[in-house]
Short mmCIF file of C-alpha atoms in Angstrom, two decimals:
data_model
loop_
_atom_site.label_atom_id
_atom_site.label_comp_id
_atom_site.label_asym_id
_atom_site.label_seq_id
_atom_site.Cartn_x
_atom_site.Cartn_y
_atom_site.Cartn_z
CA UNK M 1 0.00 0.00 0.00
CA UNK M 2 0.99 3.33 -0.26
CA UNK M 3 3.56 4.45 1.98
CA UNK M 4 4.44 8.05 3.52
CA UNK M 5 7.98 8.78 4.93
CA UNK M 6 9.57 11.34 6.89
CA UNK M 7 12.90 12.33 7.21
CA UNK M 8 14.95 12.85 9.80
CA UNK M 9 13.14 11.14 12.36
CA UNK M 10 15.03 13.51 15.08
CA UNK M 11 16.74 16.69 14.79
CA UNK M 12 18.24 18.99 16.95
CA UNK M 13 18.51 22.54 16.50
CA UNK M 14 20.32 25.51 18.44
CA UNK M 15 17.58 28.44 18.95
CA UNK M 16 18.09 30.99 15.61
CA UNK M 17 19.28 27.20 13.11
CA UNK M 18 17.34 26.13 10.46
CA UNK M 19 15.35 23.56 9.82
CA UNK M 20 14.43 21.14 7.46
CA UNK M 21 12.56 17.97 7.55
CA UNK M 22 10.99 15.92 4.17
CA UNK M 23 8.48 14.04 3.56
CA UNK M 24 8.70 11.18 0.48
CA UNK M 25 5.41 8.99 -0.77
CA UNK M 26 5.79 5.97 -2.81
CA UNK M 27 3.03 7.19 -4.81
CA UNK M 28 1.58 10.65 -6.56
CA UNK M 29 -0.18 12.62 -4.18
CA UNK M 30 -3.21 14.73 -5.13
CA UNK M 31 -2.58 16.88 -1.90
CA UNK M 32 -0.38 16.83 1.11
CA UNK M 33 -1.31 17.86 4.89
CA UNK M 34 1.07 18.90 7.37
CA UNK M 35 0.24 18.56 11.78
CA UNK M 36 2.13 20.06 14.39
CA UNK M 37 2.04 18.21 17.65
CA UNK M 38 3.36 19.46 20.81
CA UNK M 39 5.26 17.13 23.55
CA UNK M 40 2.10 15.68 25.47
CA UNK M 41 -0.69 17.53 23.15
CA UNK M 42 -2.57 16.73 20.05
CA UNK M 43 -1.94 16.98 16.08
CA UNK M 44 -2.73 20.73 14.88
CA UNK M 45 -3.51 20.98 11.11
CA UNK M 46 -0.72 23.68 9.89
CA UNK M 47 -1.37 23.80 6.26
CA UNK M 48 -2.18 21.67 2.81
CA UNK M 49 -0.40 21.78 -0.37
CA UNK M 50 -2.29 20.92 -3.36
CA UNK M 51 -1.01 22.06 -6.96
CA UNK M 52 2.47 20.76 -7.81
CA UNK M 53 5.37 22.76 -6.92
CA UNK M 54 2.87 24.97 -4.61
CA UNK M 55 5.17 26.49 -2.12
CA UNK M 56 3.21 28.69 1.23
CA UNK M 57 4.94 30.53 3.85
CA UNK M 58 3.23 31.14 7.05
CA UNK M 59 5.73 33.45 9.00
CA UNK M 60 9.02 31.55 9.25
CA UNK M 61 7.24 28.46 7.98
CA UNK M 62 7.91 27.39 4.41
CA UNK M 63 6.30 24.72 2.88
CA UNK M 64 6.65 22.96 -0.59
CA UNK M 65 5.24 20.35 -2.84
CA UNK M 66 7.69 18.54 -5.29
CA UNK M 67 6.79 18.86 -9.00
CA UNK M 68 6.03 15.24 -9.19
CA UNK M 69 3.82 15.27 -6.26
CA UNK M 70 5.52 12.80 -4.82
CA UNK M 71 7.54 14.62 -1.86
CA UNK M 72 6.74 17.81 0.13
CA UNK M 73 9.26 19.83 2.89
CA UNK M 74 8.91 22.14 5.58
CA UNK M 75 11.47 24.57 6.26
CA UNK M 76 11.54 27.05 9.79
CA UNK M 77 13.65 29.81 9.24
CA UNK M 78 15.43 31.00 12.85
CA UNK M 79 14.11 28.25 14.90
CA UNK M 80 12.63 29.05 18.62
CA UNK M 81 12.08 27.26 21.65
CA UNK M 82 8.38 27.51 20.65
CA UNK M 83 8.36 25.18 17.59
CA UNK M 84 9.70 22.47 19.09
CA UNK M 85 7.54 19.46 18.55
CA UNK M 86 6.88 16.57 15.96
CA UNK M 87 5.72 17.67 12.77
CA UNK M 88 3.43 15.08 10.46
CA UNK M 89 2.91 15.11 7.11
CA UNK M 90 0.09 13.07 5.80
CA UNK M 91 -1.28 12.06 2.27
CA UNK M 92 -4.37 10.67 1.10
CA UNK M 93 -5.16 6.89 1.12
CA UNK M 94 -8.82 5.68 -0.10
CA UNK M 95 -11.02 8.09 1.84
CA UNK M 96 -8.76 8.51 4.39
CA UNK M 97 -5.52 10.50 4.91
CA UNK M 98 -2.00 8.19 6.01
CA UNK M 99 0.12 9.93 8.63
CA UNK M 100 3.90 9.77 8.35
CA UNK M 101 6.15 8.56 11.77
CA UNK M 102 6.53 12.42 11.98
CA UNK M 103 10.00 14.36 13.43
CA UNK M 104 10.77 15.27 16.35
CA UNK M 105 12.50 18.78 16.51
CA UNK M 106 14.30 19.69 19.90
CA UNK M 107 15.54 23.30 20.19
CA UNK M 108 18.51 24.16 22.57
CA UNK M 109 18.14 27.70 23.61
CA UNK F 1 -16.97 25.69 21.90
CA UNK F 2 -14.88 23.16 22.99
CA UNK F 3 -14.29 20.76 19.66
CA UNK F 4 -12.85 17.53 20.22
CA UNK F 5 -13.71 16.15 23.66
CA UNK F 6 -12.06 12.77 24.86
CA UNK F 7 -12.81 10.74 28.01
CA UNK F 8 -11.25 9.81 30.10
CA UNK F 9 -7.63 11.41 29.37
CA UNK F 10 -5.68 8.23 31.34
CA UNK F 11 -7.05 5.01 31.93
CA UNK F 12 -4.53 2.09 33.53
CA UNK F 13 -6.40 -1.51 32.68
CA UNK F 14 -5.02 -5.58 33.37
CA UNK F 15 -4.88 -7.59 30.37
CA UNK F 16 -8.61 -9.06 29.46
CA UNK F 17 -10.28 -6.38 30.99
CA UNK F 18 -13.05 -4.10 28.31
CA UNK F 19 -13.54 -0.51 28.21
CA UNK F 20 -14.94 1.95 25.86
CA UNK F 21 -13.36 5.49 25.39
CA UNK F 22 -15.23 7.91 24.58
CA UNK F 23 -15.21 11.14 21.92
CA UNK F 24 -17.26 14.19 21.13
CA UNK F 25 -17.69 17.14 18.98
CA UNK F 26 -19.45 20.44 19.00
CA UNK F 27 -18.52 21.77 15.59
CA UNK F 28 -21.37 19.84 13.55
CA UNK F 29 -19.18 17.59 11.69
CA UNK F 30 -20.30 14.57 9.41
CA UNK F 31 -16.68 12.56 9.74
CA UNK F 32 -14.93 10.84 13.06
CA UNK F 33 -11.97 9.12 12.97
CA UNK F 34 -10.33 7.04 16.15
CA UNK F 35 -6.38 6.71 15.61
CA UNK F 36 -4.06 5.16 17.76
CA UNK F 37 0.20 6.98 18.38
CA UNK F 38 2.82 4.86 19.32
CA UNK F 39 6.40 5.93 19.45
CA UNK F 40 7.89 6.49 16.22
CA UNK F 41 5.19 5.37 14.24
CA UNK F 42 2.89 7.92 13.82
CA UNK F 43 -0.68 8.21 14.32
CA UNK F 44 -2.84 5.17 12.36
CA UNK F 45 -6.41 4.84 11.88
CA UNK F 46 -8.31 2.69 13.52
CA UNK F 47 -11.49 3.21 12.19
CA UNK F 48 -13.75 5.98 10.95
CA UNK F 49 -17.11 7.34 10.45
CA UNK F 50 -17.39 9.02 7.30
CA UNK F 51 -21.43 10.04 8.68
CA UNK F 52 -24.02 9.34 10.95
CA UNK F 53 -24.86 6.17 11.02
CA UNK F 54 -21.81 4.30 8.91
CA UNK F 55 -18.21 2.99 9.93
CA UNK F 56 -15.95 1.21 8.67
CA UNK F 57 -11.83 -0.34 8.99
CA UNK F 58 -8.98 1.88 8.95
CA UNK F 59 -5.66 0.54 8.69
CA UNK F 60 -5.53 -1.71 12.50
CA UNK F 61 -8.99 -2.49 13.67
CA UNK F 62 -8.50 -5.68 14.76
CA UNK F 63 -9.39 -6.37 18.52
CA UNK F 64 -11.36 -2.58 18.46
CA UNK F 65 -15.23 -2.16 17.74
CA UNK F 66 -16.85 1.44 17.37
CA UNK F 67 -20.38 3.25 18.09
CA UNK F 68 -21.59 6.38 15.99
CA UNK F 69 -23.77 7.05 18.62
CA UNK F 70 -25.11 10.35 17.05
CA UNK F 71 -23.97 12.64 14.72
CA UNK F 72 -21.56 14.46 17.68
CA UNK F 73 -20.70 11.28 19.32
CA UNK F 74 -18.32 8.01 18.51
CA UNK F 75 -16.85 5.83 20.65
CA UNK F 76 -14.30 3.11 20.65
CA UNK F 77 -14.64 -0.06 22.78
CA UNK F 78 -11.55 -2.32 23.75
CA UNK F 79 -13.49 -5.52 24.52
CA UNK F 80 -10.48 -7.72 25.91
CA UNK F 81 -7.57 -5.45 26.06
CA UNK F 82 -3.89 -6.35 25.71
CA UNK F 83 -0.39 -5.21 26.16
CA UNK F 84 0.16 -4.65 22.79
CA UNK F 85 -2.57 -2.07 22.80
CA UNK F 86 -0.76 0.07 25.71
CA UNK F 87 -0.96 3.17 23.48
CA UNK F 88 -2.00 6.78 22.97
CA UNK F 89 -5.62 7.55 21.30
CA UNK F 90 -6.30 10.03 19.45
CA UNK F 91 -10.13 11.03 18.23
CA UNK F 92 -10.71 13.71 15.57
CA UNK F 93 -13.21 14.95 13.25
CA UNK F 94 -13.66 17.06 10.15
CA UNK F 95 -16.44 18.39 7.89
CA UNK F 96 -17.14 16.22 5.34
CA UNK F 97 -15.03 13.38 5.34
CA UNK F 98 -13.70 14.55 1.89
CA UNK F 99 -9.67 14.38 1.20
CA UNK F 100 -8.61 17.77 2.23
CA UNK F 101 -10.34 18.33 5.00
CA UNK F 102 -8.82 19.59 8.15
CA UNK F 103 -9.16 17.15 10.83
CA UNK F 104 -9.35 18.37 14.28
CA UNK F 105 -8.05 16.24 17.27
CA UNK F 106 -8.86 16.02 20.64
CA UNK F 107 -6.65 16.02 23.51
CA UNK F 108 -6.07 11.87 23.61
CA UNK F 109 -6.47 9.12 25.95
CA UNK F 110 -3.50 7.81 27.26
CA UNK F 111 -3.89 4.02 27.97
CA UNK F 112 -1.55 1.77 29.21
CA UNK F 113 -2.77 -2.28 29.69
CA UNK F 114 -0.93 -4.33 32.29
#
């Protein structure tokens, strides 16, 4: 079935780094979600991508979708103690939607 | 309003014992959806309710059952719980059930089976 993958699993950042993590399907998406959880909270919807090569900012949030539809990022620009978290992409399966493991970002301050 | 509701938010059980967690929404929503979060695996979907009256499999139902109660309610029952299903559950909801639809969680049960 298809599959959704996220890479790096874990990544830590010093406050005011970058960040990067990826996420890779084994199949064309027709659109991509991306959650932010918080350490002990729930999944927050943060944003879909749905045209290929659609990129959307929201602050220091940058997120793409690849060209073939197949792979999607999201970049933080000047990281803070506030995003740290897991952060899930998650593409359609059937009628449903199938999560990635997520990563977890850590932020030294 | 208060959107996703869970009960309870911890629950400690022995192995063969049943219980039914519970979920609600206030936002008017057709679709439910009961996931389960384990470590490094991300969250996967038990089963759903894509309206009122109708569920059906998600990707690990087996040793789960569900209720659509009503259109705000949907519960999941455990009926003879094991270790292996020491986890974190997660309920949410969205509009229409249609891909693309935000889904909006509630705040989990966290269940851990001796």
């Amino acid at each position: 079935g298809q599959q959704v993958m996220q890479i790096p699993q874990y990544q830590h950042v010093q406050e005011g780094e970058d960040f990067t993590t990826y996420c890779n399907s084994s199949t064309t998406l027709s659109n991509i979600q991306w959650y932010k959880q918080r350490p002990g909270g729930h999944p927050v919807f943060l944003i879909q991508l749905v045209k290929s090569g659609e990129v959307k900012k929201q602050k220091r949030l940058t997120f793409q979708f690849g060209e073939a539809k197949k792979n999607s990022s999201l970049h933080i620009t000047a990281t803070q103690t506030t995003d740290v978290g897991t952060y899930f992409c998650a593409g359609p399966r059937g009628q449903n939607f199938v999560f990635g493991p997520g990563t977890r970002l850590s932020v030294l301050p | 309003n208060a959107g996703v509701t869970q009960t309870p938010k911890f629950q400690v059980l022995k192995t063969g014992q049943s219980m039914t967690l519970q979920c609600a929404q206030d936002m008017n929503h057709n679709s439910m959806y009961w996931y389960r979060q384990d470590p490094g695996m991300g969250l996967r979907l038990i089963y759903y309710s894509a309206s009122e009256g109708t569920t059906d499999k998600g990707e690990v139902p087996n040793g789960y059952n569900v209720s659509r109660l009503n259109k705000r309610e949907f519960s999941l029952r455990l009926e003879s719980a094991a270790p292996s299903q020491t986890s974190v559950y997660f309920c949410a909801s969205s509009e229409t059930g249609f891909l693309g639809d935000t889904q909006y969680f509630g705040p989990g049960t966290r269940l851990t089976v001796l």
